């Protein structure tokens, strides 16, 4: 069945200039392979749509376990000059957690 | 030589709360307290204050923080390391001495300077001139432990810096106490992991983490800030003062470990290229997490420089609509404002707070809410021009859709930041001692 990332993982957003970072950390380590298989850089790019103008790179941290997404041109100019409400993109962790994946028998 | 060192972090940004730092100094059994108070943009704003008054340009909360902390720092023999010097570490050191004299306390302060590379700006030009962004305000290189270690070698109670890399504030006392070699990249990498976990203070102990019912954090009103007990082999056990609120566990530590990290195998600081991918975290008790396994490679040849520039002004206006068709009326108001202002602003933004203002979408998942707040923002070269945005939003009272309420208007000055690099050998850090 379809589940939201919110159901099985948590996330924190960070910013460097106009680049957004999003961690994706499963509550249970056993859910890591599910995230690794379905939450690809391409899938996240498609999910976030207009939020991220540039490329998304995914890094895998199997020891934690966690995934890290680095999103270029995601903050409409970055914290210092952007006209957006959330200039840091701090709330965007919960935009990632809105993404839906196939949760199998979950 | 010590076998372990305890470092607390009592502030993770310039506006952070004062009480957790006090609690750490009084009850944390610390060797060092670090207050990290300098975001990317903060130093450019401080530079503007220094231009208006040469005795200013340090952290606006410096006085309040030092007044509260100084008696306990001295009584508990805790050394303070902080970047509250911002654009003016020398004036900050003098201010601390003044406060100590007023309190009849003996204090020695070491001010670390050399990060201000504004006079070298021409040497920093790359392809496109930096000044193309706007009138330049400041240029500060991120100094590393090299700049802080000579200050730690003095008998100063307080080490105050301008721009240094955040993790270096924590790595420096570890290298100072343990005599870690500048060539032991794995120790420097692990020390950087420790600094990175601590640098946002409450971020590690359940601040910025809670989601009620899903990620519950107890007693957030009394959130405690973290400390690390670090062994000479670099292993660190993180904790917080007993009785404080908050939560320190694997989940909070993981969120902070990856916070603002680009490539986790190459976390660049002035001291080392740290590798976070082999870090091992373990819960070793209630509100206690052990971290080990950080690694490293030789430091980069160049230092990062943040350049601040004047980016004009932003004007904002807000007004609320509620009840039936609230979103429809707000959208009509937005369209009216767009038509009235579009010829006068090249950069205008219209947001619907309560619907799509923060993520610029709601992914189509959520129904229209009962109330909506229209928010309009525009950028302009002058404050007067920027103010037009709020004026037009306010004028919706008598010239807009039905039942708009609670109009507010704001104008802010904008400071932009661009980053560049500088050769390490062009930067020469310096320590100046002050005493009461």
Coordinates of C-alpha atoms in Angstrom, one line a residue:
Chain A
X1 CA 0.0 0.0 0.0
X2 CA 1.0 3.6 -0.5
X3 CA 2.6 5.3 2.5
X4 CA 4.0 8.7 3.2
X5 CA 7.7 9.1 4.1
X6 CA 6.3 10.8 7.2
X7 CA 5.0 7.4 8.4
X8 CA 8.4 5.8 8.5
X9 CA 11.1 8.5 8.6
X10 CA 12.1 11.9 9.9
X11 CA 14.1 14.7 8.3
X12 CA 15.9 18.0 9.0
X13 CA 16.6 20.7 6.4
X14 CA 19.7 22.8 6.2
X15 CA 21.0 25.5 3.9
X16 CA 24.3 26.6 2.4
X17 CA 23.8 29.6 0.1
X18 CA 21.2 28.7 -2.4
X19 CA 21.6 24.9 -1.7
X20 CA 19.2 23.0 0.4
X21 CA 20.1 19.8 2.3
X22 CA 17.5 17.3 3.4
X23 CA 18.3 14.3 5.6
X24 CA 16.0 11.3 5.5
X25 CA 16.3 9.0 8.6
X26 CA 14.1 5.9 9.0
X27 CA 12.7 5.5 12.5
X28 CA 13.6 1.8 12.2
X29 CA 16.8 0.7 10.5
X30 CA 14.9 -2.2 8.8
X31 CA 13.1 0.4 6.7
X32 CA 16.3 1.8 5.2
X33 CA 16.3 -0.6 2.2
X34 CA 12.8 0.6 1.3
X35 CA 14.0 4.2 1.3
X36 CA 17.2 3.4 -0.5
X37 CA 15.2 1.6 -3.3
X38 CA 12.4 4.1 -3.8
X39 CA 13.6 7.5 -2.6
X40 CA 16.0 8.1 -5.4
X41 CA 17.4 11.5 -6.4
X42 CA 15.1 11.5 -9.4
X43 CA 12.0 10.6 -7.4
X44 CA 12.7 13.4 -5.0
X45 CA 13.3 15.8 -7.8
X46 CA 10.0 14.9 -9.3
X47 CA 8.2 15.1 -5.9
X48 CA 9.6 18.5 -5.0
X49 CA 8.8 19.9 -8.5
X50 CA 9.2 23.7 -8.6
X51 CA 10.8 23.9 -5.2
X52 CA 14.1 22.7 -6.5
X53 CA 15.3 24.3 -9.7
X54 CA 18.7 22.6 -9.9
X55 CA 20.1 19.1 -9.6
X56 CA 19.6 16.8 -6.6
X57 CA 22.4 14.5 -5.4
X58 CA 21.8 11.7 -3.0
X59 CA 24.3 10.4 -0.5
X60 CA 23.9 7.1 1.3
X61 CA 24.9 6.6 4.9
X62 CA 24.2 2.9 5.6
X63 CA 26.0 3.1 9.0
X64 CA 23.4 5.5 10.5
X65 CA 21.4 4.5 8.5
X66 CA 20.2 7.6 6.6
X67 CA 20.0 9.3 3.2
X68 CA 21.2 12.8 2.5
X69 CA 19.8 14.9 -0.4
X70 CA 21.7 18.0 -1.6
X71 CA 19.4 20.2 -3.7
X72 CA 20.9 22.9 -5.9
X73 CA 19.0 26.2 -6.5
X74 CA 16.3 25.4 -4.1
X75 CA 16.0 28.6 -2.0
X76 CA 15.2 31.2 -4.7
X77 CA 18.4 33.1 -4.1
X78 CA 19.2 31.9 -0.6
X79 CA 18.6 33.2 2.9
X80 CA 20.0 36.7 2.3
X81 CA 18.0 38.2 -0.5
X82 CA 15.1 35.8 -1.2
X83 CA 11.6 37.2 -1.1
X84 CA 10.1 33.9 0.0
X85 CA 8.6 33.4 3.5
X86 CA 11.0 30.7 4.5
X87 CA 14.2 32.1 3.2
X88 CA 16.3 29.2 4.8
X89 CA 14.0 26.5 3.4
X90 CA 13.9 25.2 7.0
X91 CA 10.4 23.9 6.7
X92 CA 11.2 21.9 3.6
X93 CA 12.0 18.8 5.6
X94 CA 8.3 18.3 5.9
X95 CA 7.8 18.8 2.1
X96 CA 10.1 15.8 1.6
X97 CA 8.1 13.8 4.2
X98 CA 4.9 14.4 2.1
X99 CA 6.3 12.1 -0.6
X100 CA 4.5 8.9 -1.1
X101 CA 6.1 5.5 -1.8
X102 CA 5.0 1.9 -2.1
X103 CA 5.2 0.6 1.5
X104 CA 4.6 -3.0 0.5
X105 CA 2.6 -4.7 3.2
X106 CA 3.0 -1.8 5.7
Chain B
X1 CA 47.9 16.3 30.0
X2 CA 44.2 15.7 30.6
X3 CA 42.6 12.3 29.8
X4 CA 39.3 13.9 29.0
X5 CA 37.9 17.3 28.3
X6 CA 34.3 18.5 28.7
X7 CA 33.0 21.1 26.3
X8 CA 29.5 22.6 26.4
X9 CA 27.7 24.6 23.8
X10 CA 25.5 27.3 25.3
X11 CA 24.4 29.1 22.1
X12 CA 23.8 27.9 18.5
X13 CA 23.0 31.3 17.0
X14 CA 23.2 35.0 17.8
X15 CA 19.6 35.2 19.2
X16 CA 19.8 32.0 21.2
X17 CA 18.4 31.7 24.8
X18 CA 20.7 32.8 27.7
X19 CA 19.5 30.4 30.4
X20 CA 20.8 27.1 29.0
X21 CA 24.4 28.5 28.9
X22 CA 24.1 29.6 32.5
X23 CA 22.8 26.1 33.5
X24 CA 25.8 24.5 31.6
X25 CA 28.3 26.6 33.4
X26 CA 26.8 26.2 36.9
X27 CA 26.1 22.5 36.7
X28 CA 27.7 21.0 33.6
X29 CA 31.2 20.5 35.2
X30 CA 32.7 22.0 32.0
X31 CA 36.2 22.7 31.1
X32 CA 35.1 24.9 28.2
X33 CA 31.9 26.7 27.2
X34 CA 31.4 27.6 23.5
X35 CA 28.9 30.2 22.4
X36 CA 28.4 30.0 18.6
X37 CA 26.7 33.2 17.6
X38 CA 27.7 34.1 14.0
X39 CA 25.5 33.1 11.0
X40 CA 26.6 33.8 7.5
X41 CA 24.8 37.2 7.3
X42 CA 25.4 38.2 11.0
X43 CA 28.9 39.6 10.4
X44 CA 27.9 41.8 7.5
X45 CA 25.2 43.4 9.7
X46 CA 27.8 43.8 12.5
X47 CA 30.1 45.5 10.0
X48 CA 27.4 48.0 9.2
X49 CA 27.1 48.8 12.9
X50 CA 30.9 49.1 13.3
X51 CA 30.9 51.6 10.4
X52 CA 28.5 53.8 12.3
X53 CA 30.3 53.4 15.6
X54 CA 33.8 52.0 15.8
X55 CA 33.2 50.7 19.4
X56 CA 30.4 48.5 18.1
X57 CA 30.2 45.6 15.6
X58 CA 30.2 42.7 18.1
X59 CA 27.3 40.5 19.0
X60 CA 24.3 42.7 20.3
X61 CA 23.8 40.2 23.2
X62 CA 27.4 40.1 24.2
X63 CA 26.9 42.4 27.2
X64 CA 23.9 40.5 28.5
X65 CA 25.5 37.1 28.1
X66 CA 28.8 38.1 29.7
X67 CA 27.2 39.9 32.6
X68 CA 25.2 36.8 33.4
X69 CA 28.0 34.2 32.8
X70 CA 31.2 35.9 33.9
X71 CA 30.9 35.3 37.7
X72 CA 30.2 31.6 37.2
X73 CA 32.8 31.1 34.4
X74 CA 35.4 32.4 36.8
X75 CA 34.1 30.6 39.9
X76 CA 33.8 27.2 38.0
X77 CA 37.1 27.8 36.1
X78 CA 35.4 27.4 32.8
X79 CA 37.1 29.0 29.8
X80 CA 34.8 30.6 27.3
X81 CA 35.4 30.4 23.5
X82 CA 33.0 32.5 21.4
X83 CA 32.7 34.2 18.0
X84 CA 30.6 37.0 19.5
X85 CA 33.4 39.3 18.4
X86 CA 31.7 39.3 15.0
X87 CA 33.0 42.3 13.0
X88 CA 35.0 43.7 16.0
X89 CA 36.7 41.2 18.3
X90 CA 38.9 44.0 19.8
X91 CA 36.0 46.1 20.8
X92 CA 34.2 43.1 22.2
X93 CA 37.3 42.2 24.3
X94 CA 37.4 45.7 25.7
X95 CA 33.7 45.6 26.4
X96 CA 34.2 42.3 28.4
X97 CA 37.0 44.0 30.4
X98 CA 34.7 46.9 31.1
X99 CA 32.0 44.6 32.4
X100 CA 34.5 42.7 34.6
X101 CA 35.7 46.0 36.1
X102 CA 32.2 47.0 36.8
X103 CA 31.6 43.6 38.5
X104 CA 35.0 43.9 40.3
X105 CA 36.1 40.6 38.7
X106 CA 39.6 39.8 37.3
X107 CA 39.4 38.7 33.7
X108 CA 41.9 38.1 30.9
X109 CA 40.6 38.1 27.3
X110 CA 42.3 37.1 24.1
X111 CA 40.9 38.6 21.0
X112 CA 41.5 36.7 17.7
X113 CA 41.6 38.9 14.6
X114 CA 42.7 38.4 11.0
X115 CA 39.5 37.1 9.5
X116 CA 38.6 40.6 8.1
X117 CA 40.0 40.4 4.5
X118 CA 38.0 43.4 3.1
X119 CA 41.2 45.2 2.1
X120 CA 42.2 42.2 0.1
X121 CA 39.0 42.1 -1.9
X122 CA 40.7 42.9 -5.2
X123 CA 42.7 39.7 -4.8
X124 CA 39.5 37.7 -4.4
X125 CA 38.0 38.7 -7.7
X126 CA 37.2 35.7 -9.9
X127 CA 35.4 35.8 -13.2
X128 CA 32.5 38.1 -12.4
X129 CA 33.5 41.1 -10.2
X130 CA 32.1 40.7 -6.6
X131 CA 30.9 44.3 -6.7
X132 CA 28.5 43.3 -9.4
X133 CA 26.3 42.0 -6.6
X134 CA 25.9 45.4 -5.0
X135 CA 28.0 47.8 -2.8
X136 CA 30.3 45.6 -0.7
X137 CA 30.1 45.7 3.1
X138 CA 32.4 43.1 4.4
X139 CA 34.7 40.2 3.6
X140 CA 35.6 37.6 6.2
X141 CA 37.6 34.5 5.9
X142 CA 36.7 31.4 7.9
X143 CA 39.7 31.0 10.2
X144 CA 40.4 27.6 11.8
X145 CA 42.1 26.2 14.8
X146 CA 45.4 27.7 13.8
X147 CA 44.0 31.1 14.7
X148 CA 42.5 30.0 18.0
X149 CA 45.4 27.8 19.4
X150 CA 47.7 30.7 20.1
X151 CA 44.9 32.3 22.1
X152 CA 44.4 29.1 24.1
X153 CA 48.1 29.0 24.8
X154 CA 47.7 32.2 26.8
X155 CA 46.1 32.3 30.2
X156 CA 43.0 34.0 28.9
X157 CA 39.7 33.1 30.6
X158 CA 37.8 34.2 27.5
X159 CA 38.8 33.8 23.8
X160 CA 36.8 36.0 21.5
X161 CA 36.9 35.7 17.7
X162 CA 35.3 37.0 14.6
X163 CA 34.6 34.6 11.8
X164 CA 36.0 31.2 12.4
X165 CA 34.5 27.9 11.1
X166 CA 32.0 26.8 13.7
X167 CA 33.5 23.3 14.4
X168 CA 36.9 24.9 14.9
X169 CA 35.6 26.6 18.0
X170 CA 35.3 23.1 19.5
X171 CA 38.2 21.3 17.8
X172 CA 40.7 24.0 19.0
X173 CA 40.4 23.2 22.8
X174 CA 40.6 19.4 22.0
X175 CA 43.8 19.9 20.0
X176 CA 45.1 22.3 22.7
X177 CA 44.4 19.9 25.6
X178 CA 45.3 16.6 23.9
X179 CA 48.2 17.8 21.8
X180 CA 46.7 16.2 18.7
X181 CA 49.1 16.4 15.7
X182 CA 48.1 18.6 12.8
X183 CA 48.8 15.5 10.7
X184 CA 46.5 13.2 12.5
X185 CA 43.6 13.7 10.1
X186 CA 41.3 11.1 11.6
X187 CA 41.5 12.8 15.0
X188 CA 40.9 16.2 13.4
X189 CA 38.0 14.6 11.5
X190 CA 36.5 13.1 14.7
X191 CA 37.0 16.4 16.5
X192 CA 35.1 18.1 13.7
X193 CA 32.3 15.7 14.0
X194 CA 32.1 16.6 17.7
X195 CA 32.1 20.3 16.9
X196 CA 29.5 19.8 14.3
X197 CA 27.2 17.9 16.6
X198 CA 27.6 20.6 19.3
X199 CA 27.6 23.8 17.2
X200 CA 23.9 24.3 17.0
X201 CA 23.5 23.8 20.8
X202 CA 19.8 22.8 21.4
X203 CA 19.6 21.2 17.9
X204 CA 21.3 18.1 19.5
X205 CA 19.1 18.0 22.6
X206 CA 15.7 17.9 21.1
X207 CA 15.4 21.5 19.9
X208 CA 14.0 21.8 16.3
X209 CA 13.0 18.1 16.6
X210 CA 9.7 17.8 18.2
X211 CA 6.6 16.7 16.3
X212 CA 3.9 15.9 18.9
X213 CA 2.6 12.4 18.9
X214 CA 5.4 11.3 16.6
X215 CA 8.6 12.7 17.9
X216 CA 7.8 13.8 21.5
X217 CA 10.3 15.8 23.5
X218 CA 9.8 16.3 27.2
X219 CA 9.8 19.6 29.0
X220 CA 10.8 21.7 26.0
X221 CA 10.2 24.9 28.0
X222 CA 13.4 24.1 29.9
X223 CA 15.4 22.6 27.0
X224 CA 19.0 22.0 28.1
X225 CA 21.9 22.5 25.8
X226 CA 24.5 19.8 25.2
X227 CA 28.0 19.0 26.4
X228 CA 30.5 16.4 25.2
X229 CA 32.9 14.5 27.4
X230 CA 35.8 13.8 25.0
X231 CA 38.6 11.3 25.5
X232 CA 42.1 11.8 24.1
X233 CA 41.3 9.2 21.5
X234 CA 38.5 11.4 20.2
X235 CA 35.6 9.3 21.5
X236 CA 32.9 11.6 22.7
X237 CA 30.0 11.0 25.0
X238 CA 27.3 13.7 24.7
X239 CA 24.9 14.6 27.5
X240 CA 23.0 17.4 29.0
X241 CA 22.6 18.7 32.6
X242 CA 20.3 16.5 34.7
X243 CA 16.9 18.0 35.3
X244 CA 16.9 20.1 32.1
X245 CA 14.2 19.4 29.5
X246 CA 14.8 18.1 26.0
X247 CA 15.9 14.8 24.5
X248 CA 19.2 13.4 23.4
X249 CA 19.1 10.1 21.6
X250 CA 20.1 8.5 18.3
X251 CA 17.4 10.3 16.4
X252 CA 18.3 13.8 17.6
X253 CA 22.0 13.0 17.0
X254 CA 21.4 11.8 13.5
X255 CA 19.4 14.8 12.5
X256 CA 22.1 17.1 13.7
X257 CA 25.0 15.1 12.3
X258 CA 23.6 15.6 8.8
X259 CA 22.4 19.2 9.3
X260 CA 23.8 21.5 6.5
X261 CA 26.1 18.7 5.3
X262 CA 26.7 18.6 1.6
X263 CA 28.9 15.6 0.7
X264 CA 29.1 13.6 4.0
X265 CA 32.4 12.1 3.0
X266 CA 34.0 15.5 2.4
X267 CA 32.9 18.1 5.1
X268 CA 35.3 21.0 4.4
X269 CA 36.7 23.1 7.2
X270 CA 39.9 25.2 7.5
X271 CA 41.3 22.3 9.6
X272 CA 40.5 19.1 7.8
X273 CA 38.3 17.5 5.2
X274 CA 36.2 15.5 7.5
X275 CA 34.5 12.2 6.6
X276 CA 31.2 11.6 8.4
X277 CA 30.3 8.4 6.7
X278 CA 32.0 6.0 9.2
X279 CA 30.6 7.8 12.3
X280 CA 29.1 5.4 14.8
X281 CA 26.5 6.6 17.2
X282 CA 25.3 4.6 20.2
X283 CA 22.9 5.3 23.1
X284 CA 24.9 4.7 26.2
X285 CA 22.3 5.8 28.8
X286 CA 19.2 8.1 29.1
X287 CA 20.0 11.3 27.2
X288 CA 23.5 10.1 26.5
X289 CA 24.9 9.3 23.1
X290 CA 28.5 8.2 22.2
X291 CA 30.0 9.2 18.9
X292 CA 33.2 7.8 17.3
X293 CA 34.6 6.9 13.9
X294 CA 34.9 10.4 12.3
X295 CA 37.8 10.4 9.8
X296 CA 39.7 13.0 7.8
X297 CA 41.9 14.0 5.0
X298 CA 44.4 16.9 4.8
X299 CA 42.9 20.4 5.0
X300 CA 42.0 22.5 1.9
X301 CA 44.6 24.9 0.6
X302 CA 42.2 27.8 0.4
X303 CA 39.9 29.4 3.0
X304 CA 36.3 30.2 2.4
X305 CA 35.4 33.9 2.4
X306 CA 31.9 35.3 3.0
X307 CA 31.4 38.6 1.2
X308 CA 28.5 40.8 2.3
X309 CA 26.9 43.4 0.0
X310 CA 24.0 45.8 0.1
X311 CA 21.1 44.2 -1.7
X312 CA 18.5 47.0 -1.3
X313 CA 15.3 46.8 0.6
X314 CA 12.3 44.4 0.9
X315 CA 8.8 45.8 1.4
X316 CA 6.1 43.5 2.8
X317 CA 2.4 43.7 3.4
X318 CA 0.0 41.2 4.9
X319 CA -3.8 41.1 5.3
X320 CA -6.2 38.3 6.4
X321 CA -9.4 36.8 5.0
X322 CA -11.5 34.3 6.8
X323 CA -14.7 32.3 6.4
X324 CA -16.5 31.3 3.2
X325 CA -14.4 31.7 0.1
X326 CA -11.5 33.1 2.1
X327 CA -8.9 31.8 -0.4
X328 CA -11.0 33.2 -3.3
X329 CA -11.0 36.7 -1.8
X330 CA -7.3 36.5 -0.9
X331 CA -6.5 35.4 -4.5
X332 CA -8.6 38.3 -5.8
X333 CA -6.7 40.7 -3.5
X334 CA -3.4 39.2 -4.8
X335 CA -4.4 39.7 -8.4
X336 CA -5.4 43.3 -7.7
X337 CA -2.0 44.0 -6.0
X338 CA -0.2 42.4 -8.8
X339 CA -1.9 44.7 -11.3
X340 CA -1.3 47.8 -9.2
X341 CA 2.4 47.1 -8.5
X342 CA 3.8 45.1 -11.4
X343 CA 5.0 48.1 -13.3
X344 CA 6.9 49.4 -10.3
X345 CA 8.6 46.2 -9.1
X346 CA 10.6 43.7 -11.2
X347 CA 10.7 41.3 -8.3
X348 CA 7.3 40.8 -6.6
X349 CA 6.1 37.8 -4.7
X350 CA 2.5 37.0 -3.7
X351 CA 1.9 34.2 -1.1
X352 CA -1.2 32.8 0.6
X353 CA -0.3 32.0 4.2
X354 CA -2.2 29.0 5.4
X355 CA -2.1 27.4 2.0
X356 CA 1.0 27.6 -0.2
X357 CA 3.2 30.3 1.2
X358 CA 6.0 28.2 2.7
X359 CA 6.5 25.3 0.3
X360 CA 4.9 27.2 -2.7
X361 CA 2.7 24.2 -3.1
X362 CA 0.5 21.9 -0.9
X363 CA 1.1 18.9 -3.1
X364 CA -2.7 18.9 -3.7
X365 CA -3.3 17.0 -0.5
X366 CA -5.1 19.5 1.6
X367 CA -8.5 21.2 1.5
X368 CA -8.8 25.0 1.5
X369 CA -8.4 26.2 5.1
X370 CA -10.9 28.4 7.0
X371 CA -8.7 31.5 6.9
X372 CA -5.9 32.8 4.6
X373 CA -3.4 35.6 5.1
X374 CA -2.3 37.3 1.9
X375 CA 1.4 38.2 2.0
X376 CA 3.1 40.4 -0.7
X377 CA 6.8 41.1 -0.9
X378 CA 8.8 43.2 -3.2
X379 CA 12.4 44.2 -3.6
X380 CA 13.5 47.8 -4.2
X381 CA 16.6 50.0 -4.3
X382 CA 15.2 52.4 -1.7
X383 CA 13.3 52.1 1.5
X384 CA 10.7 54.5 0.2
X385 CA 10.0 52.5 -2.9
X386 CA 9.9 49.2 -0.9
X387 CA 7.3 50.8 1.4
X388 CA 4.8 51.0 -1.5
X389 CA 4.2 47.2 -1.1
X390 CA 2.8 47.6 2.4
X391 CA 0.9 50.7 1.5
X392 CA -0.9 49.0 -1.4
X393 CA -1.8 46.0 0.9
X394 CA -3.1 48.3 3.6
X395 CA -5.2 50.2 0.9
X396 CA -7.1 46.9 0.3
X397 CA -9.2 48.0 3.3
X398 CA -11.2 50.3 1.1
X399 CA -10.0 49.3 -2.3
X400 CA -10.0 45.5 -2.2
X401 CA -12.2 42.4 -1.7
X402 CA -14.7 42.0 1.2
X403 CA -13.6 41.7 4.8
X404 CA -9.9 41.9 4.7
X405 CA -8.5 42.4 8.3
X406 CA -5.3 42.8 10.3
X407 CA -3.2 44.6 7.6
X408 CA 0.5 45.0 8.6
X409 CA 3.4 46.5 6.7
X410 CA 7.1 46.2 7.0
X411 CA 10.3 47.4 5.3
X412 CA 13.7 45.7 5.9
X413 CA 17.2 46.4 4.6
X414 CA 18.6 43.5 2.7
X415 CA 22.2 42.3 3.1
X416 CA 23.3 39.7 0.5
X417 CA 26.1 37.2 0.9
X418 CA 28.4 35.7 -1.8
X419 CA 31.2 33.2 -1.1
X420 CA 34.6 33.1 -2.6
X421 CA 38.0 31.6 -1.7
X422 CA 41.3 33.0 -0.5
X423 CA 44.8 31.6 -0.4
X424 CA 45.6 30.6 3.2
X425 CA 48.9 32.5 3.1
X426 CA 47.2 35.8 2.5
X427 CA 45.5 35.6 5.9
X428 CA 47.4 36.2 9.1
X429 CA 45.6 35.7 12.3
X430 CA 46.6 37.6 15.4
X431 CA 46.0 37.5 19.1
X432 CA 45.6 40.6 21.3
X433 CA 45.4 40.3 25.1
X434 CA 43.2 42.4 27.3
X435 CA 42.8 42.3 31.1
X436 CA 40.7 44.0 33.8

